[in-house]
Amino acid sequence: MVSGHTARFVVGIIGNVISIFLFLSPVPTFVKIIKAKSVQAYKPDPYVVTVINCAMWVFYGMPFVHPDSLLVVTINGAGFFIELVYVTIFVVYSSWGKRRRVIRTKSVKYMPFYLSLASFANGLCWTAYALIKLDPFVLIPNAMGSVSGAVQLILYATYYKSTNWDEEEKPASAPAASTSEIQLSDNASKA
């Protein structure tokens, strides 16, 4: 029989591997952003929240707060710096003017699938990790993260077929002339 400590360590290592995939899953999105020199309609929210989340987990895992949490500190320390790079790229290329909502537009074009999938898998793994030693401080936020990831995957599946993948962002154009404006004809100048 495997001890609880060994099982927790093994699940923690698996959680770290999944977490690194979670932190690196937005790389294709940021490659697109850098190539386009624009954030297009991507939102910064998940990256800003992840920076804050990682910072809080690093603090939680410190030996003076919660002993025996080396795996929590190492992966969240790495995640903090990776996500900080994403936020920096976002700030550099953001116009802050254009934003879309998946439900309003019925489009998942700017919703990174791999980020949603990795969030779901990461939440499940760390939920299992927390259940082994029953750590509610790890369990509650990760169980909520699993539910959030599942909702994102359901949204992606729901709106995938209605997404126009070929549609390009249209630049804001000058307003069209209103129908109440009077246009002078060539006959008026001949009179």
Coordinates of N, CA, C and O in Angstrom, one line a residue:
M1 N 0.9 -1.2 0.0 CA 0.0 0.0 0.0 C 0.9 1.2 0.0 O 1.9 1.3 0.7
V2 N 0.5 2.2 -0.8 CA 1.3 3.5 -0.9 C 0.8 4.4 0.2 O -0.4 4.6 0.5
S3 N 1.8 5.0 0.9 CA 1.5 6.0 1.9 C 0.8 7.2 1.4 O 1.0 7.6 0.2
G4 N 0.1 8.0 2.2 CA -0.5 9.2 1.8 C 0.5 10.2 1.3 O 0.2 11.0 0.4
H5 N 1.6 10.3 2.0 CA 2.7 11.2 1.6 C 3.2 11.0 0.2 O 3.4 11.9 -0.6
T6 N 3.4 9.7 -0.1 CA 3.9 9.3 -1.4 C 2.9 9.6 -2.5 O 3.2 10.1 -3.5
A7 N 1.7 9.2 -2.2 CA 0.6 9.5 -3.2 C 0.4 10.9 -3.4 O 0.3 11.4 -4.6
R8 N 0.5 11.7 -2.4 CA 0.4 13.2 -2.5 C 1.5 13.8 -3.4 O 1.3 14.6 -4.2
F9 N 2.7 13.2 -3.1 CA 3.9 13.7 -3.9 C 3.8 13.3 -5.4 O 4.0 14.2 -6.2
V10 N 3.3 12.1 -5.7 CA 3.2 11.7 -7.1 C 2.1 12.5 -7.8 O 2.3 13.0 -8.9
V11 N 1.0 12.7 -7.1 CA -0.1 13.5 -7.7 C 0.4 15.0 -7.8 O 0.1 15.7 -8.8
G12 N 1.2 15.5 -6.9 CA 1.8 16.8 -7.0 C 2.7 17.0 -8.2 O 2.7 18.0 -8.9
I13 N 3.5 16.0 -8.5 CA 4.4 16.0 -9.6 C 3.5 16.0 -10.9 O 3.8 16.8 -11.8
I14 N 2.5 15.1 -11.0 CA 1.6 15.1 -12.1 C 1.0 16.5 -12.3 O 0.8 17.1 -13.4
G15 N 0.5 17.1 -11.1 CA -0.1 18.4 -11.1 C 0.9 19.5 -11.7 O 0.5 20.4 -12.4
N16 N 2.2 19.4 -11.3 CA 3.2 20.3 -11.8 C 3.3 20.2 -13.3 O 3.5 21.2 -14.0
V17 N 3.4 19.0 -13.8 CA 3.5 18.8 -15.3 C 2.3 19.4 -16.0 O 2.4 20.1 -17.0
I18 N 1.1 19.1 -15.5 CA -0.1 19.6 -16.1 C -0.1 21.1 -16.0 O -0.5 21.8 -16.9
S19 N 0.3 21.6 -14.9 CA 0.3 23.1 -14.6 C 1.3 23.8 -15.6 O 1.0 24.9 -16.1
I20 N 2.4 23.2 -15.9 CA 3.3 23.8 -16.8 C 2.7 23.9 -18.2 O 2.9 24.9 -19.0
F21 N 2.0 22.8 -18.6 CA 1.2 22.9 -19.9 C 0.1 24.0 -19.8 O -0.1 24.6 -20.8
L22 N -0.5 24.1 -18.6 CA -1.5 25.2 -18.5 C -0.8 26.6 -18.7 O -1.3 27.4 -19.5
F23 N 0.3 26.8 -18.1 CA 1.0 28.1 -18.2 C 1.5 28.3 -19.6 O 1.6 29.5 -20.1
L24 N 1.9 27.3 -20.3 CA 2.4 27.4 -21.7 C 1.4 27.3 -22.8 O 1.6 27.6 -23.9
S25 N 0.1 26.9 -22.4 CA -0.9 26.8 -23.4 C -1.3 28.0 -24.2 O -1.7 28.0 -25.3
P26 N -1.1 29.3 -23.6 CA -1.4 30.4 -24.4 C -0.3 30.8 -25.4 O -0.4 31.8 -26.1
V27 N 0.8 30.1 -25.5 CA 1.9 30.5 -26.4 C 1.4 30.7 -27.8 O 1.7 31.7 -28.5
P28 N 0.6 29.8 -28.4 CA 0.1 30.0 -29.8 C -0.7 31.4 -29.9 O -0.6 32.1 -30.9
T29 N -1.5 31.7 -28.9 CA -2.2 33.0 -28.9 C -1.2 34.1 -28.9 O -1.4 35.1 -29.7
F30 N -0.2 34.1 -28.1 CA 0.8 35.2 -28.1 C 1.7 35.2 -29.3 O 2.1 36.3 -29.7
V31 N 1.9 34.1 -30.0 CA 2.6 34.1 -31.2 C 1.7 34.9 -32.3 O 2.2 35.7 -33.0
K32 N 0.4 34.6 -32.3 CA -0.5 35.4 -33.1 C -0.5 36.9 -32.8 O -0.5 37.7 -33.7
I33 N -0.5 37.2 -31.6 CA -0.5 38.6 -31.1 C 0.7 39.3 -31.6 O 0.7 40.4 -32.2
I34 N 1.9 38.7 -31.4 CA 3.1 39.3 -31.8 C 3.2 39.4 -33.3 O 3.7 40.5 -33.8
K35 N 2.8 38.4 -34.1 CA 2.8 38.5 -35.5 C 1.9 39.6 -36.1 O 2.3 40.3 -37.0
A36 N 0.7 39.7 -35.5 CA -0.2 40.7 -35.9 C 0.1 42.1 -35.3 O -0.5 43.1 -35.7
K37 N 1.0 42.1 -34.3 CA 1.3 43.4 -33.6 C 0.0 44.0 -33.0 O -0.1 45.2 -33.0
S38 N -0.9 43.2 -32.6 CA -2.2 43.6 -32.1 C -2.8 42.5 -31.3 O -2.6 41.3 -31.6
V39 N -3.5 42.8 -30.2 CA -4.1 41.8 -29.4 C -5.4 41.4 -30.0 O -6.1 40.4 -29.5
Q40 N -5.8 42.0 -31.1 CA -7.0 41.7 -31.8 C -8.2 41.8 -30.8 O -8.3 42.8 -30.2
A41 N -9.0 40.8 -30.6 CA -10.1 40.8 -29.7 C -9.8 39.9 -28.5 O -10.7 39.7 -27.7
Y42 N -8.6 39.5 -28.3 CA -8.2 38.7 -27.1 C -8.3 39.6 -25.8 O -8.1 40.8 -25.9
K43 N -8.7 39.0 -24.7 CA -8.8 39.7 -23.5 C -7.7 39.4 -22.5 O -7.2 38.3 -22.5
P44 N -7.2 40.4 -21.7 CA -6.1 40.2 -20.8 C -6.5 39.5 -19.5 O -5.7 39.0 -18.8
D45 N -7.8 39.4 -19.2 CA -8.3 38.9 -18.0 C -7.7 37.6 -17.4 O -7.2 37.6 -16.3
P46 N -7.7 36.6 -18.3 CA -7.1 35.3 -17.7 C -5.7 35.4 -17.3 O -5.2 34.8 -16.3
Y47 N -4.9 36.2 -18.0 CA -3.5 36.3 -17.7 C -3.2 37.2 -16.5 O -2.3 36.8 -15.7
V48 N -3.9 38.3 -16.3 CA -3.8 39.1 -15.1 C -4.2 38.3 -13.9 O -3.5 38.3 -12.9
V49 N -5.3 37.6 -14.0 CA -5.8 36.9 -12.9 C -4.9 35.7 -12.5 O -4.6 35.5 -11.3
T50 N -4.2 35.1 -13.5 CA -3.3 34.0 -13.2 C -2.0 34.6 -12.6 O -1.5 33.9 -11.7
V51 N -1.6 35.7 -12.9 CA -0.4 36.3 -12.2 C -0.8 36.5 -10.7 O 0.0 36.1 -9.9
I52 N -1.9 37.1 -10.4 CA -2.3 37.3 -9.0 C -2.5 35.9 -8.3 O -2.1 35.7 -7.2
N53 N -3.1 35.0 -9.0 CA -3.4 33.6 -8.5 C -2.0 33.0 -8.1 O -1.9 32.4 -7.0
C54 N -1.1 33.0 -9.0 CA 0.2 32.4 -8.8 C 0.9 33.1 -7.6 O 1.5 32.4 -6.8
A55 N 0.9 34.4 -7.5 CA 1.5 35.1 -6.4 C 0.9 34.7 -5.1 O 1.6 34.4 -4.1
M56 N -0.4 34.5 -5.0 CA -1.1 34.1 -3.8 C -0.7 32.6 -3.4 O -0.4 32.3 -2.3
W57 N -0.6 31.7 -4.4 CA -0.2 30.3 -4.2 C 1.3 30.2 -3.7 O 1.6 29.4 -2.9
V58 N 2.1 31.1 -4.3 CA 3.5 31.1 -3.8 C 3.6 31.5 -2.3 O 4.3 30.9 -1.5
F59 N 2.8 32.5 -2.0 CA 2.8 32.9 -0.6 C 2.2 31.8 0.3 O 2.8 31.5 1.4
Y60 N 1.1 31.2 -0.1 CA 0.5 30.1 0.6 C 1.5 28.9 0.9 O 1.5 28.3 1.9
G61 N 2.3 28.6 -0.2 CA 3.2 27.5 -0.1 C 4.5 27.8 0.7 O 5.3 26.9 0.9
M62 N 4.7 29.0 1.1 CA 5.9 29.3 1.9 C 5.9 28.5 3.2 O 4.9 28.3 3.8
P63 N 7.1 28.1 3.6 CA 7.2 27.2 4.8 C 6.6 27.8 6.1 O 6.1 27.2 6.9
F64 N 6.7 29.2 6.2 CA 6.2 29.8 7.4 C 4.6 30.0 7.4 O 4.0 30.2 8.4
V65 N 4.0 29.7 6.2 CA 2.6 29.7 6.1 C 2.0 28.3 6.1 O 1.1 28.0 6.8
H66 N 2.5 27.5 5.2 CA 2.0 26.1 5.0 C 3.2 25.2 4.7 O 3.6 25.1 3.6
P67 N 3.8 24.6 5.8 CA 5.0 23.7 5.6 C 4.7 22.5 4.6 O 3.5 22.1 4.4
D68 N 5.7 22.0 4.0 CA 5.7 20.8 3.1 C 4.9 21.1 1.9 O 4.1 20.3 1.4
S69 N 5.1 22.3 1.3 CA 4.4 22.7 0.0 C 5.3 23.1 -1.1 O 5.0 24.0 -1.8
L70 N 6.5 22.4 -1.1 CA 7.5 22.8 -2.1 C 6.9 22.7 -3.6 O 7.2 23.6 -4.4
L71 N 6.1 21.7 -3.9 CA 5.6 21.6 -5.2 C 4.6 22.8 -5.6 O 4.6 23.2 -6.7
V72 N 3.9 23.3 -4.6 CA 3.0 24.4 -4.8 C 3.8 25.7 -5.1 O 3.5 26.4 -6.0
V73 N 4.9 25.9 -4.4 CA 5.7 27.0 -4.5 C 6.5 27.0 -5.9 O 6.5 28.0 -6.6
T74 N 7.1 25.9 -6.2 CA 7.9 25.9 -7.5 C 7.0 26.1 -8.7 O 7.4 26.9 -9.6
I75 N 5.9 25.4 -8.8 CA 5.1 25.5 -10.1 C 4.5 26.9 -10.2 O 4.4 27.5 -11.2
N76 N 4.0 27.4 -9.0 CA 3.4 28.7 -9.1 C 4.4 29.9 -9.2 O 4.1 30.9 -9.8
G77 N 5.6 29.7 -8.8 CA 6.7 30.6 -9.0 C 7.0 30.7 -10.5 O 7.1 31.8 -11.1
A78 N 7.1 29.5 -11.1 CA 7.3 29.5 -12.6 C 6.2 30.1 -13.3 O 6.3 30.9 -14.2
G79 N 5.0 29.7 -12.9 CA 3.7 30.3 -13.5 C 3.7 31.8 -13.4 O 3.2 32.5 -14.4
F80 N 4.1 32.3 -12.3 CA 4.0 33.8 -12.1 C 4.9 34.5 -13.1 O 4.4 35.4 -13.8
F81 N 6.1 34.0 -13.3 CA 7.0 34.7 -14.3 C 6.5 34.4 -15.8 O 6.6 35.4 -16.6
I82 N 6.0 33.3 -16.1 CA 5.5 33.0 -17.4 C 4.3 33.9 -17.7 O 4.2 34.5 -18.8
E83 N 3.4 34.0 -16.8 CA 2.2 34.8 -17.0 C 2.5 36.3 -17.0 O 1.9 37.1 -17.7
L84 N 3.5 36.7 -16.3 CA 4.0 38.1 -16.3 C 4.5 38.5 -17.7 O 4.3 39.6 -18.2
V85 N 5.2 37.5 -18.4 CA 5.6 37.8 -19.7 C 4.4 38.0 -20.6 O 4.4 38.9 -21.5
Y86 N 3.4 37.1 -20.5 CA 2.1 37.3 -21.3 C 1.5 38.7 -21.1 O 1.1 39.3 -22.0
V87 N 1.4 39.1 -19.8 CA 0.7 40.4 -19.5 C 1.6 41.5 -20.1 O 1.0 42.4 -20.7
T88 N 2.9 41.4 -20.1 CA 3.7 42.4 -20.7 C 3.5 42.5 -22.2 O 3.4 43.6 -22.8
I89 N 3.5 41.3 -22.9 CA 3.2 41.3 -24.3 C 1.8 41.9 -24.6 O 1.7 42.7 -25.5
F90 N 0.9 41.6 -23.7 CA -0.5 42.1 -23.9 C -0.5 43.6 -23.8 O -1.1 44.3 -24.6
V91 N 0.2 44.2 -22.8 CA 0.3 45.6 -22.7 C 0.9 46.3 -23.9 O 0.5 47.3 -24.3
V92 N 2.0 45.7 -24.3 CA 2.7 46.3 -25.5 C 1.9 46.3 -26.7 O 1.9 47.3 -27.5
Y93 N 1.1 45.3 -27.0 CA 0.3 45.2 -28.3 C -1.2 45.6 -28.1 O -1.9 45.4 -29.1
S94 N -1.6 46.0 -27.0 CA -3.0 46.3 -26.8 C -3.5 47.7 -27.3 O -2.8 48.7 -27.1
S95 N -4.6 47.7 -27.9 CA -5.2 49.0 -28.3 C -6.4 49.3 -27.3 O -6.9 50.4 -27.3
W96 N -6.8 48.4 -26.5 CA -7.8 48.6 -25.4 C -9.1 49.0 -26.0 O -10.1 49.2 -25.2
G97 N -9.3 49.1 -27.3 CA -10.6 49.6 -27.8 C -11.6 48.5 -28.2 O -12.8 48.6 -28.0
K98 N -11.0 47.3 -28.7 CA -11.9 46.3 -29.2 C -12.0 45.1 -28.3 O -11.0 44.5 -27.9
R99 N -13.2 44.8 -27.9 CA -13.4 43.6 -27.0 C -14.7 42.9 -27.4 O -15.7 43.5 -27.8
R100 N -14.6 41.6 -27.4 CA -15.8 40.7 -27.8 C -16.1 39.8 -26.6 O -15.3 39.5 -25.8
R101 N -17.3 39.4 -26.6 CA -17.8 38.4 -25.7 C -18.2 37.2 -26.5 O -18.9 37.3 -27.5
V102 N -17.8 36.0 -26.0 CA -18.1 34.7 -26.7 C -19.6 34.5 -26.9 O -20.1 34.2 -28.0
I103 N -20.4 34.7 -25.8 CA -21.8 34.5 -25.9 C -22.5 35.5 -26.8 O -23.4 35.2 -27.6
R104 N -22.1 36.8 -26.7 CA -22.7 37.9 -27.5 C -22.5 37.6 -29.0 O -23.4 37.8 -29.8
T105 N -21.3 37.3 -29.3 CA -20.9 37.1 -30.7 C -21.2 35.7 -31.2 O -21.1 35.4 -32.4
K106 N -21.4 34.7 -30.3 CA -21.5 33.3 -30.6 C -20.3 32.9 -31.4 O -20.4 32.1 -32.4
S107 N -19.1 33.3 -31.0 CA -17.9 33.0 -31.7 C -16.8 32.6 -30.6 O -16.7 33.3 -29.6
V108 N -16.1 31.6 -30.9 CA -15.0 31.2 -30.0 C -13.6 31.5 -30.7 O -12.6 31.0 -30.3
K109 N -13.6 32.3 -31.7 CA -12.4 32.6 -32.5 C -11.3 33.2 -31.5 O -10.1 32.8 -31.7
Y110 N -11.6 34.0 -30.6 CA -10.7 34.6 -29.7 C -10.7 34.0 -28.3 O -10.3 34.6 -27.4
M111 N -11.2 32.7 -28.2 CA -11.2 32.0 -26.9 C -10.2 30.9 -27.1 O -10.5 29.9 -27.8
P112 N -9.0 30.9 -26.5 CA -8.0 29.9 -26.6 C -8.5 28.6 -26.1 O -8.6 28.4 -24.9
F113 N -8.7 27.6 -26.9 CA -9.1 26.2 -26.5 C -8.2 25.6 -25.6 O -8.6 25.0 -24.6
Y114 N -6.9 25.6 -25.9 CA -5.9 24.9 -25.1 C -5.8 25.5 -23.7 O -5.5 24.8 -22.7
L115 N -6.0 26.8 -23.5 CA -6.0 27.4 -22.2 C -7.2 26.8 -21.4 O -7.1 26.5 -20.2
S116 N -8.4 26.7 -22.0 CA -9.6 26.2 -21.4 C -9.4 24.7 -21.0 O -9.7 24.3 -19.9
L117 N -8.8 23.9 -21.9 CA -8.6 22.5 -21.6 C -7.6 22.3 -20.5 O -7.8 21.5 -19.6
A118 N -6.5 23.1 -20.6 CA -5.4 22.9 -19.6 C -6.0 23.4 -18.2 O -5.6 22.8 -17.2
S119 N -6.8 24.4 -18.2 CA -7.4 24.9 -16.9 C -8.2 23.8 -16.3 O -8.2 23.6 -15.1
F120 N -9.0 23.2 -17.1 CA -9.9 22.1 -16.6 C -9.0 20.9 -16.1 O -9.3 20.5 -14.9
A121 N -8.0 20.5 -16.8 CA -7.2 19.4 -16.4 C -6.4 19.7 -15.1 O -6.3 18.9 -14.2
N122 N -5.9 20.9 -15.1 CA -5.1 21.4 -14.0 C -6.0 21.5 -12.7 O -5.6 21.0 -11.6
G123 N -7.2 22.0 -12.8 CA -8.1 22.0 -11.7 C -8.4 20.7 -11.1 O -8.4 20.4 -9.9
L124 N -8.7 19.7 -12.1 CA -9.0 18.3 -11.6 C -7.8 17.7 -10.9 O -8.0 17.1 -9.8
C125 N -6.6 17.9 -11.4 CA -5.4 17.2 -10.8 C -5.2 17.8 -9.4 O -4.9 17.1 -8.5
W126 N -5.2 19.1 -9.3 CA -4.9 19.8 -8.0 C -6.1 19.5 -7.0 O -5.9 19.5 -5.8
T127 N -7.3 19.3 -7.5 CA -8.4 18.9 -6.6 C -8.1 17.5 -6.0 O -8.3 17.3 -4.8
A128 N -7.6 16.6 -6.9 CA -7.3 15.3 -6.4 C -6.1 15.4 -5.4 O -6.2 14.7 -4.3
Y129 N -5.2 16.2 -5.7 CA -4.0 16.4 -4.7 C -4.6 16.9 -3.4 O -4.1 16.4 -2.3
A130 N -5.5 17.8 -3.4 CA -6.0 18.4 -2.1 C -6.9 17.3 -1.4 O -6.9 17.4 -0.2
L131 N -7.6 16.5 -2.1 CA -8.4 15.5 -1.5 C -7.6 14.4 -0.8 O -8.1 13.8 0.2
I132 N -6.4 14.1 -1.2 CA -5.6 13.1 -0.6 C -5.3 13.4 0.9 O -5.4 12.6 1.8
K133 N -5.0 14.7 1.2 CA -4.6 15.1 2.5 C -5.8 16.0 3.1 O -5.6 16.5 4.2
L134 N -6.8 16.2 2.3 CA -7.9 17.0 2.7 C -7.5 18.4 3.1 O -7.5 18.8 4.2
D135 N -7.0 19.2 2.1 CA -6.5 20.5 2.3 C -7.5 21.5 1.6 O -7.5 21.7 0.4
P136 N -8.4 22.0 2.4 CA -9.5 22.9 1.8 C -9.0 24.1 1.1 O -9.6 24.6 0.2
F137 N -7.8 24.6 1.5 CA -7.3 25.8 0.9 C -6.8 25.5 -0.5 O -6.7 26.4 -1.4
V138 N -6.4 24.3 -0.8 CA -6.1 23.9 -2.2 C -7.3 23.4 -2.9 O -7.6 23.6 -4.1
L139 N -8.2 22.7 -2.2 CA -9.4 22.0 -2.7 C -10.4 23.0 -3.3 O -10.8 22.9 -4.4
I140 N -10.8 24.0 -2.5 CA -11.9 24.9 -2.9 C -11.6 25.7 -4.2 O -12.3 25.6 -5.1
P141 N -10.4 26.4 -4.3 CA -10.2 27.1 -5.5 C -10.0 26.3 -6.7 O -10.4 26.6 -7.8
N142 N -9.4 25.1 -6.5 CA -9.1 24.2 -7.7 C -10.4 23.5 -8.1 O -10.6 23.2 -9.3
A143 N -11.3 23.2 -7.2 CA -12.6 22.6 -7.6 C -13.4 23.7 -8.4 O -14.0 23.3 -9.4
M144 N -13.3 24.9 -7.9 CA -14.0 26.0 -8.7 C -13.3 26.2 -10.0 O -14.0 26.4 -11.0
G145 N -12.0 26.0 -10.1 CA -11.3 26.1 -11.4 C -11.7 25.0 -12.3 O -11.8 25.2 -13.5
S146 N -11.9 23.8 -11.8 CA -12.4 22.7 -12.6 C -13.8 23.0 -13.2 O -14.0 22.8 -14.4
V147 N -14.6 23.6 -12.4 CA -16.0 23.9 -12.9 C -15.9 25.0 -13.9 O -16.5 25.0 -15.0
S148 N -15.0 26.0 -13.7 CA -14.8 27.1 -14.6 C -14.3 26.6 -15.9 O -14.8 27.0 -17.0
G149 N -13.3 25.7 -15.9 CA -12.8 25.1 -17.1 C -13.8 24.3 -17.8 O -13.9 24.3 -19.1
A150 N -14.6 23.6 -17.1 CA -15.7 22.8 -17.7 C -16.7 23.7 -18.4 O -17.1 23.4 -19.6
V151 N -17.1 24.8 -17.8 CA -18.0 25.8 -18.4 C -17.4 26.3 -19.7 O -18.0 26.5 -20.7
Q152 N -16.1 26.7 -19.7 CA -15.4 27.2 -20.9 C -15.4 26.1 -22.0 O -15.6 26.5 -23.2
L153 N -15.2 24.9 -21.7 CA -15.2 23.8 -22.7 C -16.6 23.6 -23.3 O -16.7 23.4 -24.5
I154 N -17.6 23.7 -22.4 CA -19.0 23.6 -22.9 C -19.3 24.8 -23.8 O -19.9 24.6 -24.9
L155 N -18.9 26.0 -23.5 CA -19.1 27.2 -24.4 C -18.3 27.0 -25.7 O -18.9 27.3 -26.7
Y156 N -17.1 26.5 -25.6 CA -16.4 26.2 -26.8 C -17.1 25.2 -27.7 O -17.2 25.5 -28.9
A157 N -17.5 24.1 -27.1 CA -18.3 23.1 -27.9 C -19.6 23.7 -28.5 O -19.9 23.4 -29.6
T158 N -20.3 24.5 -27.7 CA -21.5 25.1 -28.1 C -21.4 26.0 -29.3 O -22.2 26.0 -30.3
Y159 N -20.4 26.9 -29.3 CA -20.2 27.9 -30.3 C -19.2 27.6 -31.4 O -18.9 28.5 -32.2
Y160 N -18.5 26.5 -31.3 CA -17.5 26.2 -32.3 C -18.0 26.2 -33.7 O -17.4 26.8 -34.6
K161 N -19.1 25.6 -34.0 CA -19.7 25.5 -35.3 C -20.2 26.8 -35.9 O -20.2 27.1 -37.1
S162 N -20.6 27.7 -35.0 CA -21.1 29.0 -35.4 C -20.0 30.1 -35.6 O -20.3 31.2 -36.0
T163 N -18.8 29.7 -35.3 CA -17.7 30.6 -35.4 C -17.2 30.8 -36.9 O -17.0 29.8 -37.6
N164 N -17.1 32.0 -37.3 CA -16.6 32.3 -38.6 C -15.1 32.5 -38.5 O -14.6 33.5 -38.1
W165 N -14.3 31.4 -38.8 CA -12.9 31.4 -38.6 C -12.1 32.3 -39.6 O -11.0 32.7 -39.4
D166 N -12.8 32.6 -40.8 CA -12.1 33.3 -41.8 C -12.3 34.8 -41.7 O -11.7 35.6 -42.4
E167 N -13.2 35.2 -40.8 CA -13.6 36.6 -40.7 C -12.4 37.4 -40.1 O -11.8 37.0 -39.1
E168 N -12.0 38.5 -40.8 CA -10.9 39.3 -40.3 C -11.5 40.5 -39.5 O -12.7 40.9 -39.7
E169 N -10.7 41.0 -38.6 CA -11.1 42.2 -37.9 C -11.3 43.4 -38.8 O -10.4 43.6 -39.7
K170 N -12.4 44.1 -38.8 CA -12.6 45.2 -39.7 C -12.2 46.5 -38.9 O -12.6 46.8 -37.8
P171 N -11.4 47.3 -39.6 CA -11.0 48.6 -38.9 C -12.2 49.5 -38.8 O -13.1 49.5 -39.7
A172 N -12.2 50.3 -37.8 CA -13.2 51.3 -37.7 C -13.2 52.3 -38.9 O -12.1 52.9 -39.2
S173 N -14.3 52.4 -39.5 CA -14.3 53.3 -40.7 C -15.1 54.6 -40.4 O -15.7 54.7 -39.4
A174 N -14.9 55.6 -41.3 CA -15.6 56.8 -41.1 C -17.1 56.6 -41.1 O -17.6 55.7 -41.9
P175 N -17.9 57.3 -40.4 CA -19.4 57.1 -40.4 C -19.9 57.5 -41.8 O -19.5 58.4 -42.5
A176 N -20.9 56.6 -42.2 CA -21.5 56.9 -43.5 C -22.4 58.1 -43.5 O -22.9 58.5 -42.4
A177 N -22.6 58.8 -44.6 CA -23.4 59.9 -44.7 C -24.8 59.5 -44.4 O -25.3 58.5 -44.8
S178 N -25.5 60.4 -43.6 CA -26.9 60.1 -43.3 C -27.8 60.3 -44.5 O -27.5 61.1 -45.4
T179 N -28.9 59.7 -44.5 CA -29.9 59.8 -45.6 C -30.5 61.1 -45.6 O -31.1 61.5 -46.6
S180 N -30.4 61.9 -44.5 CA -31.1 63.2 -44.5 C -30.2 64.3 -45.1 O -30.7 65.4 -45.3
E181 N -29.0 64.0 -45.5 CA -28.1 65.0 -46.1 C -28.6 65.2 -47.6 O -29.0 64.3 -48.2
I182 N -28.5 66.4 -48.0 CA -28.9 66.7 -49.4 C -27.7 66.7 -50.3 O -26.6 67.3 -50.0
Q183 N -27.8 66.0 -51.4 CA -26.7 66.0 -52.3 C -27.1 66.9 -53.5 O -28.1 66.7 -54.1
L184 N -26.2 67.8 -53.8 CA -26.5 68.7 -55.0 C -26.1 67.9 -56.2 O -25.1 67.3 -56.3
S185 N -26.9 68.1 -57.2 CA -26.7 67.4 -58.5 C -25.9 68.4 -59.4 O -25.8 69.6 -59.1
D186 N -25.4 67.9 -60.5 CA -24.7 68.7 -61.5 C -25.6 69.7 -62.1 O -25.1 70.8 -62.5
N187 N -26.9 69.5 -62.1 CA -27.9 70.5 -62.7 C -27.9 71.8 -61.9 O -28.1 72.8 -62.5
A188 N -27.7 71.7 -60.6 CA -27.7 72.9 -59.8 C -26.5 73.9 -60.2 O -26.7 75.1 -60.1
S189 N -25.4 73.3 -60.5 CA -24.3 74.2 -60.9 C -24.4 74.8 -62.3 O -23.8 75.8 -62.6
K190 N -25.3 74.2 -63.1 CA -25.5 74.8 -64.5 C -26.5 75.9 -64.5 O -26.7 76.6 -65.5
A191 N -27.3 76.1 -63.5 CA -28.3 77.1 -63.4 C -27.8 78.5 -63.3 O -26.7 78.9 -63.1

